[in-house]
Coordinates of C-alpha atoms and ligand atoms in Angstrom, one line a residue:
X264 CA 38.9 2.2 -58.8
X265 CA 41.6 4.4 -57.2
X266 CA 41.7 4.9 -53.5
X267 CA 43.1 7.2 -51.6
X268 CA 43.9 7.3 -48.0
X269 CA 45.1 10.2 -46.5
X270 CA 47.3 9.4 -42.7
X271 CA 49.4 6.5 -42.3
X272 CA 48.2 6.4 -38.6
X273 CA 46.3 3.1 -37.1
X274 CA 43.0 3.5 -39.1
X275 CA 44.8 4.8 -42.5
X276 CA 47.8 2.2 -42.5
X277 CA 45.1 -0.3 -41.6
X278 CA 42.8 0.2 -44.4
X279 CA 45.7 0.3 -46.6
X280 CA 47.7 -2.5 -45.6
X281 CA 43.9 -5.0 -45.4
X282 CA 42.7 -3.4 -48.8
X283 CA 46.1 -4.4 -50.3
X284 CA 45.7 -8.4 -48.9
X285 CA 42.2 -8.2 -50.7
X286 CA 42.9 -6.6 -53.9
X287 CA 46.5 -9.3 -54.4
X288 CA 44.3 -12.8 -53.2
X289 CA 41.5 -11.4 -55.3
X290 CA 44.4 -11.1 -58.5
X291 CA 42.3 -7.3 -58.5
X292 CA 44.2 -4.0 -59.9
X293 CA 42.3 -1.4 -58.3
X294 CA 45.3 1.3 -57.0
X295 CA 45.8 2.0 -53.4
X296 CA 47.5 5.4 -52.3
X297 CA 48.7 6.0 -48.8
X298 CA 49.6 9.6 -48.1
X299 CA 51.5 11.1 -45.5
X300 CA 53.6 14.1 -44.1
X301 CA 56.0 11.5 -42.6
X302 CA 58.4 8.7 -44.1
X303 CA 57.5 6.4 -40.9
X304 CA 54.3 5.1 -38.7
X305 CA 54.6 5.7 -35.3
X306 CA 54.0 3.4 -32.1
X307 CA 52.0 5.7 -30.3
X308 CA 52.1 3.3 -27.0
X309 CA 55.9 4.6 -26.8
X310 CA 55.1 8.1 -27.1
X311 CA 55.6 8.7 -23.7
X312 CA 58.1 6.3 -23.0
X313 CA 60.1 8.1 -26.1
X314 CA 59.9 11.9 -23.6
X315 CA 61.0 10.3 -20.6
X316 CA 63.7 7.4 -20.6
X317 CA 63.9 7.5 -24.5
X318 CA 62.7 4.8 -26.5
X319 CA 65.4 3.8 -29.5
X320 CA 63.8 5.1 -32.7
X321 CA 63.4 1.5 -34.5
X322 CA 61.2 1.1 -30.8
X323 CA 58.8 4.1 -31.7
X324 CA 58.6 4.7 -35.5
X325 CA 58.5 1.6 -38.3
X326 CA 59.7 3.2 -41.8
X327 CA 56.9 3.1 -44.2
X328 CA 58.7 2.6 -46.7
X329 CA 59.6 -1.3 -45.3
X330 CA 56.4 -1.7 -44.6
X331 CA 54.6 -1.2 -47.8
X332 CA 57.7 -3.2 -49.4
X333 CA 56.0 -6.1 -52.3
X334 CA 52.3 -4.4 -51.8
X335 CA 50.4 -2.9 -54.0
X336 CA 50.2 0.3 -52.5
X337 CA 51.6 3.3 -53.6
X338 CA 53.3 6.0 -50.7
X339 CA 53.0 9.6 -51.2
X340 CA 55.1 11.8 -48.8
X341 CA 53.8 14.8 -48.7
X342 CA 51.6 17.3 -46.3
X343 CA 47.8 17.6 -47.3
X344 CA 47.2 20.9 -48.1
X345 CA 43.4 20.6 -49.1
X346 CA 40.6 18.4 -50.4
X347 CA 38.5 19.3 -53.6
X348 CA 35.4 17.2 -53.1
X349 CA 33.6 18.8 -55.9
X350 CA 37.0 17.6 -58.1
X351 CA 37.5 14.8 -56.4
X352 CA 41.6 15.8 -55.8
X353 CA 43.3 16.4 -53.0
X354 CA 45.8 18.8 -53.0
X355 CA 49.4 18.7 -51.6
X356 CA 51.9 21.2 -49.6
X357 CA 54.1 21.0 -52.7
X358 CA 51.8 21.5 -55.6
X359 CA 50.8 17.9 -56.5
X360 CA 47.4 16.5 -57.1
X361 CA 46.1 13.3 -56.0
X362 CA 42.6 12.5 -58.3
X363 CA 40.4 9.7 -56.5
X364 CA 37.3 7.5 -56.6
X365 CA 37.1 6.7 -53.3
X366 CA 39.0 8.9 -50.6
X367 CA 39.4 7.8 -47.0
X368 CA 40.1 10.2 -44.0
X369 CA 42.3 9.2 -41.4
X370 CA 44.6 11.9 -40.8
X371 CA 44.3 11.8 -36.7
X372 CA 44.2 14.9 -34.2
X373 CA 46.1 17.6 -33.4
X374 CA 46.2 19.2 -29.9
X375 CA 43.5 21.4 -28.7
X376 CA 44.8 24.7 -26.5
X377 CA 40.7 25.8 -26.3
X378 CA 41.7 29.3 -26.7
X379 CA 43.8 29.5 -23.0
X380 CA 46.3 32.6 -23.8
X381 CA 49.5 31.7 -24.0
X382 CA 49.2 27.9 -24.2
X383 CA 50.1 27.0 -28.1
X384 CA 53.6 29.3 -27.2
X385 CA 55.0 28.8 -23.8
X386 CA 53.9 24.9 -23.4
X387 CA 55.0 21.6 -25.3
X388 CA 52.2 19.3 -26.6
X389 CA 53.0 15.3 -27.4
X390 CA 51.1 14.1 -29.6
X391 CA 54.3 12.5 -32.1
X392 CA 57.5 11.1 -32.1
X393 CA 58.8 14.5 -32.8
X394 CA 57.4 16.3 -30.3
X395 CA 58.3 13.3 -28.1
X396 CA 61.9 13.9 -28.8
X397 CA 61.6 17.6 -28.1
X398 CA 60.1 17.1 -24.9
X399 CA 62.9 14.4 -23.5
X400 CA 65.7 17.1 -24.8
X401 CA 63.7 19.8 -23.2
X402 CA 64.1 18.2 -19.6
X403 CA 67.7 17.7 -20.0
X404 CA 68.3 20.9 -20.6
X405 CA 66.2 22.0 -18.0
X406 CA 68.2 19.2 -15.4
X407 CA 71.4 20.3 -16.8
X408 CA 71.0 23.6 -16.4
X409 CA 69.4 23.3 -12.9
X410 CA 72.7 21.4 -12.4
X411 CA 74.6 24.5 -13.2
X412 CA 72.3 26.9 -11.3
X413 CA 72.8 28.7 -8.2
X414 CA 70.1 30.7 -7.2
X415 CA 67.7 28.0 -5.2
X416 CA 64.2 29.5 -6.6
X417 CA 65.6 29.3 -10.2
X418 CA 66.9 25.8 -10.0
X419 CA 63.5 24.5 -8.2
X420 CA 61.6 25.8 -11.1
X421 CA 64.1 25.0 -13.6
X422 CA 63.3 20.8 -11.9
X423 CA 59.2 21.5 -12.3
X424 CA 57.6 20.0 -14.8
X425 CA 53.9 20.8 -15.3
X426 CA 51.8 18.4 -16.4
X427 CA 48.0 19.9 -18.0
X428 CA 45.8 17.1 -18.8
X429 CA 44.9 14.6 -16.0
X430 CA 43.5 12.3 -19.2
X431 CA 45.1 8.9 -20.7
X432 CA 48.2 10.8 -22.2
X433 CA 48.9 13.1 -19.1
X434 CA 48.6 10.0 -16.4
X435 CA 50.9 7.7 -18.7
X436 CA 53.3 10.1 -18.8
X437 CA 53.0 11.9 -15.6
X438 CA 53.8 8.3 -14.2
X439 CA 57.1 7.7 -16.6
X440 CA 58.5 10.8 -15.8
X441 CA 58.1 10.2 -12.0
X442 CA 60.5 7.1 -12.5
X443 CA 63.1 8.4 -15.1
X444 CA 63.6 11.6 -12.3
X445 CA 66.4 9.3 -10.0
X446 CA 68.6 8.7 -13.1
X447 CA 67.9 12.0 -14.8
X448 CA 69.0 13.8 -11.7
X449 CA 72.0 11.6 -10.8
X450 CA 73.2 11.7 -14.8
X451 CA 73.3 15.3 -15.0
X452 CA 73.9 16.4 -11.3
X453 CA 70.8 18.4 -10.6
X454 CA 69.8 17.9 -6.7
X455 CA 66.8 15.0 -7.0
X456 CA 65.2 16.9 -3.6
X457 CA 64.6 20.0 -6.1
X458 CA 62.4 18.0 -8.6
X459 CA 58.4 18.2 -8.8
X460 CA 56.1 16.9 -11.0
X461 CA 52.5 18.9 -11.0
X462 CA 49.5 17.2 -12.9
X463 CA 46.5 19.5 -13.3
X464 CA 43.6 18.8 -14.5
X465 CA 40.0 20.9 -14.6
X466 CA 37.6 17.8 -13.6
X467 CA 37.5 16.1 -10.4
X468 CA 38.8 13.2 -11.5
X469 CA 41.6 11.9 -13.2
X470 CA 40.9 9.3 -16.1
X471 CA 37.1 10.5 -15.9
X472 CA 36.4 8.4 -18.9
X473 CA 36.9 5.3 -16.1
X474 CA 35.1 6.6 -12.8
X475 CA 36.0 7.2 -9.7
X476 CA 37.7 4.1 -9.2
X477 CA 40.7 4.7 -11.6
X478 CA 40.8 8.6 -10.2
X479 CA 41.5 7.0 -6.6
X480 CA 44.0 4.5 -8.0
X481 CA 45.8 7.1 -10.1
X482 CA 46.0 9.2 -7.2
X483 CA 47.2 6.5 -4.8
X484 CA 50.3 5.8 -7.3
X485 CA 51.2 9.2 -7.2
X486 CA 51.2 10.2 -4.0
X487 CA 53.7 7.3 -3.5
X488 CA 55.7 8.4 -6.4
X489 CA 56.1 12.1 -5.8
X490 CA 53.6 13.7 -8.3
X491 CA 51.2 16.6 -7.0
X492 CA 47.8 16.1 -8.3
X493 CA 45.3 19.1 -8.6
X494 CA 42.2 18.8 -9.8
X495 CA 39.3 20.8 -10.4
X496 CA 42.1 23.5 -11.7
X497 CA 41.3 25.5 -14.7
X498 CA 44.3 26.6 -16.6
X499 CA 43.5 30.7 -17.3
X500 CA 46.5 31.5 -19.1
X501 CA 50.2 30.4 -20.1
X502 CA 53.4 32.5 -19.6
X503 CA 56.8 31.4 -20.3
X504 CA 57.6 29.5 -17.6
X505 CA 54.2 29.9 -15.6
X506 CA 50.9 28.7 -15.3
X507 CA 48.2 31.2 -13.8
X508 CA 45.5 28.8 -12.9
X509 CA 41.8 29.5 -11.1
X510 CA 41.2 30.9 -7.7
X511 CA 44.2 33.1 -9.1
X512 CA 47.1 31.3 -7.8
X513 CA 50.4 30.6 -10.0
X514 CA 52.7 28.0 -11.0
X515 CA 55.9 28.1 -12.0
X516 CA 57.5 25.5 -14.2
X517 CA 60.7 25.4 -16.3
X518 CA 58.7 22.2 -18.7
X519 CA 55.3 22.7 -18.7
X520 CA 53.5 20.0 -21.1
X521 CA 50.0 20.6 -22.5
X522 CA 48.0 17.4 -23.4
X523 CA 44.3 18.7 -22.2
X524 CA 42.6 17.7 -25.6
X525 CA 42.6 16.9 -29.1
X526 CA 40.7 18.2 -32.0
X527 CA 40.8 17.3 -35.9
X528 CA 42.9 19.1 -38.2
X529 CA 41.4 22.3 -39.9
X530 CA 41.8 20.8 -43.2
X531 CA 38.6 18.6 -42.7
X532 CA 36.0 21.4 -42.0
X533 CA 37.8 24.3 -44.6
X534 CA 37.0 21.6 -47.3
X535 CA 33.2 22.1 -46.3
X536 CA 33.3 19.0 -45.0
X537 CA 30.2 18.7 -42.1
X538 CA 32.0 18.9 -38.9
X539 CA 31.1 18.7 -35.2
X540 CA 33.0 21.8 -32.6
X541 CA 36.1 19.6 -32.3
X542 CA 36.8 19.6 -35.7
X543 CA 35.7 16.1 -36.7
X544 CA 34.0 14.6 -39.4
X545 CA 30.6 13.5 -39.3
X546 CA 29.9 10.3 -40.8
X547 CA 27.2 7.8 -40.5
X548 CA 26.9 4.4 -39.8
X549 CA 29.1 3.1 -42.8
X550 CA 31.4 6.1 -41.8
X551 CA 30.6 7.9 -44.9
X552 CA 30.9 11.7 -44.1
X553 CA 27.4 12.8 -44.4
X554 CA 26.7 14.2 -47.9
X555 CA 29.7 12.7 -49.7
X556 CA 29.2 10.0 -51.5
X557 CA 32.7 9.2 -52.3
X558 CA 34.2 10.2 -48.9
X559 CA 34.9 8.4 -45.7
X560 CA 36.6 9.4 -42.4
X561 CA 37.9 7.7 -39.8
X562 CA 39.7 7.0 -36.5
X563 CA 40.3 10.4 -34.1
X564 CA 39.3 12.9 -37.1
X565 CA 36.0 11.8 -37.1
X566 CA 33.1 11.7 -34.4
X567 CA 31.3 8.3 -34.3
X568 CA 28.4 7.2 -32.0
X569 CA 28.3 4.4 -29.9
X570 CA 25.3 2.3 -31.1
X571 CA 24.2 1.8 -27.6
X572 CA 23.4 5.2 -26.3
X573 CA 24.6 7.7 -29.4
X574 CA 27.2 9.1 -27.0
X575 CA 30.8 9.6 -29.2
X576 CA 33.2 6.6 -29.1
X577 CA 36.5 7.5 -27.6
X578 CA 39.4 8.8 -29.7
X579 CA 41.5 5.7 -29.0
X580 CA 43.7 3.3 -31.1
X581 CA 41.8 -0.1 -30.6
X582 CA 38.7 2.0 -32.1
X583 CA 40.9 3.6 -35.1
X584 CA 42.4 0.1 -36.0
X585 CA 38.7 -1.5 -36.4
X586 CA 37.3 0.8 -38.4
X587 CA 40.4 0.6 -40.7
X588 CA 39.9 -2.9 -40.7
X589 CA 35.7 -2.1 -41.7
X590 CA 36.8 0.2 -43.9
X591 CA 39.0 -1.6 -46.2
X592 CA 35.9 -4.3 -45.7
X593 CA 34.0 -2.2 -47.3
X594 CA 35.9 -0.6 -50.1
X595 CA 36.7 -4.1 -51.2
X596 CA 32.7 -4.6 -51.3
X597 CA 32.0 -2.0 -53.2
X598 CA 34.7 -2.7 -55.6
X599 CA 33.2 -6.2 -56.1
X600 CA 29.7 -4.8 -56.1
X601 CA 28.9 -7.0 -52.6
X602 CA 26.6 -5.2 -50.1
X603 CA 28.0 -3.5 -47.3
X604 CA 27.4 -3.9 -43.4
X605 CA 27.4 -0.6 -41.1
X606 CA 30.1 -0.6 -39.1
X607 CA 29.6 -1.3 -35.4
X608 CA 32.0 -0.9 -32.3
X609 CA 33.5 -3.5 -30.0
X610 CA 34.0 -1.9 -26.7
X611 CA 37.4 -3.7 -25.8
X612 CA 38.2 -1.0 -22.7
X613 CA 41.3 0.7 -22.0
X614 CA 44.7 0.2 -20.8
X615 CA 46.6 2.9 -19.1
X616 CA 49.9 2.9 -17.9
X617 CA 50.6 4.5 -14.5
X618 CA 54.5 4.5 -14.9
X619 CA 56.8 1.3 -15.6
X620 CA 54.7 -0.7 -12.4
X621 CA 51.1 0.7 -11.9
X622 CA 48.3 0.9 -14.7
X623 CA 44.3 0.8 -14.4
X624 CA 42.4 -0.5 -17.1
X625 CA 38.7 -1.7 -18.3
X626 CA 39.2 -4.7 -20.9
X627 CA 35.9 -5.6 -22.1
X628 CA 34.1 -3.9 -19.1
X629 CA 36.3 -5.3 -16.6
X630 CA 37.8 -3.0 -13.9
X631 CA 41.7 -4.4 -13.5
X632 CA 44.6 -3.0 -12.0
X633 CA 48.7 -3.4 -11.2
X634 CA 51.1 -5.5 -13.5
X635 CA 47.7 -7.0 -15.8
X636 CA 47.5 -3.9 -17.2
X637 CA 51.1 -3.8 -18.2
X638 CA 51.4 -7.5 -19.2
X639 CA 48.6 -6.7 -21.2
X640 CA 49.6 -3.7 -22.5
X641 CA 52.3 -5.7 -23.8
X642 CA 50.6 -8.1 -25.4
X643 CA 48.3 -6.1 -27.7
X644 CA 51.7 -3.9 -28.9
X645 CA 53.5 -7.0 -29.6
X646 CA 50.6 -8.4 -31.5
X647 CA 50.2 -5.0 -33.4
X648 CA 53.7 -4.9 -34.1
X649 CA 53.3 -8.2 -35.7
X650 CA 50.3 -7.6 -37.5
X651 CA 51.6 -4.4 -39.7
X652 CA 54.3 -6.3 -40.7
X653 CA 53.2 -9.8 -41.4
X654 CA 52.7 -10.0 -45.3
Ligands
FAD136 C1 50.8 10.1 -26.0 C2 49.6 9.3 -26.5 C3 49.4 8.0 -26.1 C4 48.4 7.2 -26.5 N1 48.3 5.9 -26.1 C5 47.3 5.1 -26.5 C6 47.2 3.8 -26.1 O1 48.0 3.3 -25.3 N2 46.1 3.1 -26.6 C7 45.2 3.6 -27.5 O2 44.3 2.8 -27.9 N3 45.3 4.9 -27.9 C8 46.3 5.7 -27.4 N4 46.3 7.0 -27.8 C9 45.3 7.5 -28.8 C10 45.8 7.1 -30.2 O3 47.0 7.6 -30.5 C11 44.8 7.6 -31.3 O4 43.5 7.4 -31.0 C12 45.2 7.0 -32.7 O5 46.5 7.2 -33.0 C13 44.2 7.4 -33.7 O6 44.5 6.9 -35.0 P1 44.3 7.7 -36.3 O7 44.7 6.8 -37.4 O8 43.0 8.3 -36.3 O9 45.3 8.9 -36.2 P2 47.0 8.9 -36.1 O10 47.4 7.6 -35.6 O11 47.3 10.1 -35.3 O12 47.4 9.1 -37.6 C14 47.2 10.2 -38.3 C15 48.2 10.3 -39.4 O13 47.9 11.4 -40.3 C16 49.1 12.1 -40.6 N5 48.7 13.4 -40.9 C17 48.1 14.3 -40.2 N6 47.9 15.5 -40.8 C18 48.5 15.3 -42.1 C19 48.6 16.1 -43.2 N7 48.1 17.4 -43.2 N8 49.1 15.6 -44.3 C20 49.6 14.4 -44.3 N9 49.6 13.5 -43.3 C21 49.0 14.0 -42.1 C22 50.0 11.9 -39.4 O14 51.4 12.1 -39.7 C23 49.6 10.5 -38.9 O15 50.5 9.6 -39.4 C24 47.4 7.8 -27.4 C25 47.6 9.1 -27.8 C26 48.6 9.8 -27.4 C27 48.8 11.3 -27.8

């Protein structure tokens, strides 16, 4: 049988990498084939460390090349252009075909700008390591020039950053920023009393996902640290420079950052693929995209339910890195001709860093706060980083 798996992300790297063990203690030469538009997996817990302070590449990014090194899995570079279900191929940016038996769909999220004019051009997203770096050479700029700048109204907007998105991604970097500012400033000159960082966000909380609880504690942090929360503020349209949010007031920012949602990439749905409105696959409960025998989808481009009460599971890496581990479970199954279980999700909670000090987080259910968060945090990264490389 020949599988592919399309996005070296946490699920697709993860049904690669526990296929792989299978197939070699099995002495089994079924063929594995990872695809991706990158050379290199990236750590997506030092995204927004990588904007703000800078994380050293080797940090944020494992080469994937090292890491399939004495496996049996082949890696395709290359961008997905389209899948042929009826042909069973998937087609790449650069002309090549990839035939399968068994295809798996893990190729992640892309940012949602839900139409807002002027948000996909004037604002940056972070989503990748790329657009990680962009956003950390962005701000310099922007504190170097404010360095520079004479006018007082230029140089305070030139020191705004705009944060939209009040969710996991916008707190966790919202808070990061606020402690690289003091050394950002003194490094490049700009006058620290100039610098303000806005997170807006259209619910009443922040973290809703959480409850109220988190929303006060994010708050709390803030406030101490210099970051202007707004809630309840719909963004109506982006200009360069400029927010123009509800109740028709106006924000000017020389870095405005846009992480308000996700949604799957388009590639899913044009290849008639059954899709819900964000994009993402359908699948049921072995995560089999409904109506396609030979397809699967996982992680953040596909929608899930919880077993409990139906509702979708979060787009999260905990949940993308179990259903890799199912899936390769159940490739492996049907390779040997062993029944397979459905999958079912462990709710393990959330951590969410609040800058280098502060987080909130729910592990298994439990409401924690402070430095467990972060020592946590740490823990599950370290243990991640040793489980992609372990042989
Ligand atoms: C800034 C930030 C911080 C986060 N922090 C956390 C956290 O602390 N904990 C947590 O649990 N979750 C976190 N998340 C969520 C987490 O990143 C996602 O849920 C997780 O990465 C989903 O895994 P995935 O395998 O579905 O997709 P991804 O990990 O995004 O992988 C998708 C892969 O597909 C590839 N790809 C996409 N399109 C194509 C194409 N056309 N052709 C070829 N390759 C393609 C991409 O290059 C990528 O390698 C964070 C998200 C962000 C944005």
């Amino acid at each position: 049988m020949h599988v592919v798996i399309l996005g070296a992300g946490y699920a697709g790297l993860r049904t690669a990498l526990n296929l792989d063990r299978q197939l070699r203690e099995h002495g089994m030469d079924d063929t594995v084939t990872l695809v991706d538009q990158n050379s290199y997996h990236q750590l997506i817990q030092k995204i927004h460390v990588t904007a703000t302070s800078g994380v050293h590449s080797p940090e944020a990014i494992y080469s994937l090349g090292h890491l399939l090194v004495n496996r049996q899995i082949t890696f395709v570079q290359g961008r997905v252009r389209t899948i042929a279900p009826l042909d069973r191929e998937v087609l790449l940016d650069d002309g090549r075909s990839l035939p399968y038996d068994r295809l798996v769909i893990a190729l992640g999220s892309e940012t949602a700008y839900y139409n807002v004019p002027g948000a996909r051009e004037h604002s940056l997203p972070l989503r990748t390591y790329v657009e990680a770096t962009r956003l950390r050479d962005h701000l310099i700029a922007q504190f170097n020039a404010a360095a520079q700048e004479s006018d007082p109204k230029q140089q305070r907007i030139m020191l705004t950053t705009a944060i939209v998105g009040g969710g996991c991604t916008g707190c966790e970097l919202a808070g990061e920023l606020a402690a690289w500012v003091d050394s950002l400033s003194k490094e490049t000159g700009a006058p620290r009393s100039e610098v303000r960082i806005a997170l807006l966000d259209r619910n009443k909380l922040l973290l809703k996902q959480f409850g109220q609880w988190a929303s006060r504690e994010a708050e709390r942090v803030f406030d101490i640290h210099g970051v202007s929360v707004y809630l309840h503020t719909a963004i109506e349209s982006v200009e360069p420079q400029m927010l123009r949010v509800s109740g028709g007031r106006v924000l000017r920012a020389g870095t405005i950052v846009w992480v308000a949602g996700i949604r799957a990439p388009s590639i899913i749905a044009d290849a008639g693929l059954p899709v819900n409105g964000a994009g993402k696959a359908v699948v049921d409960s072995y995560l089999r995209v409904n109506g396609h025998d030979a397809i699967f989808a996982l992680g953040d481009c596909a929608t899930i339910a919880a077993e409990s009460d139906g509702s979708p599971l979060p787009s999260t890496a905990s949940y993308a890195l179990r259903q890799g581990e199912y899936m390769a479970e159940t490739i492996f199954a049907e390779m040997t001709g062993k029944a397979t279980r459905s999958y079912e999700p462990l709710k393990l909670g959330e951590l969410v860093s609040l800058g280098p000090d502060n987080g909130v987080g729910n592990p298994l259910g439990m409401p924690i706060l402070g430095h467990p968060v972060l020592i946590l945090k740490k823990g599950i990264e370290q243990y991640y980083r040793a489980s992609i490389t372990a042989l």
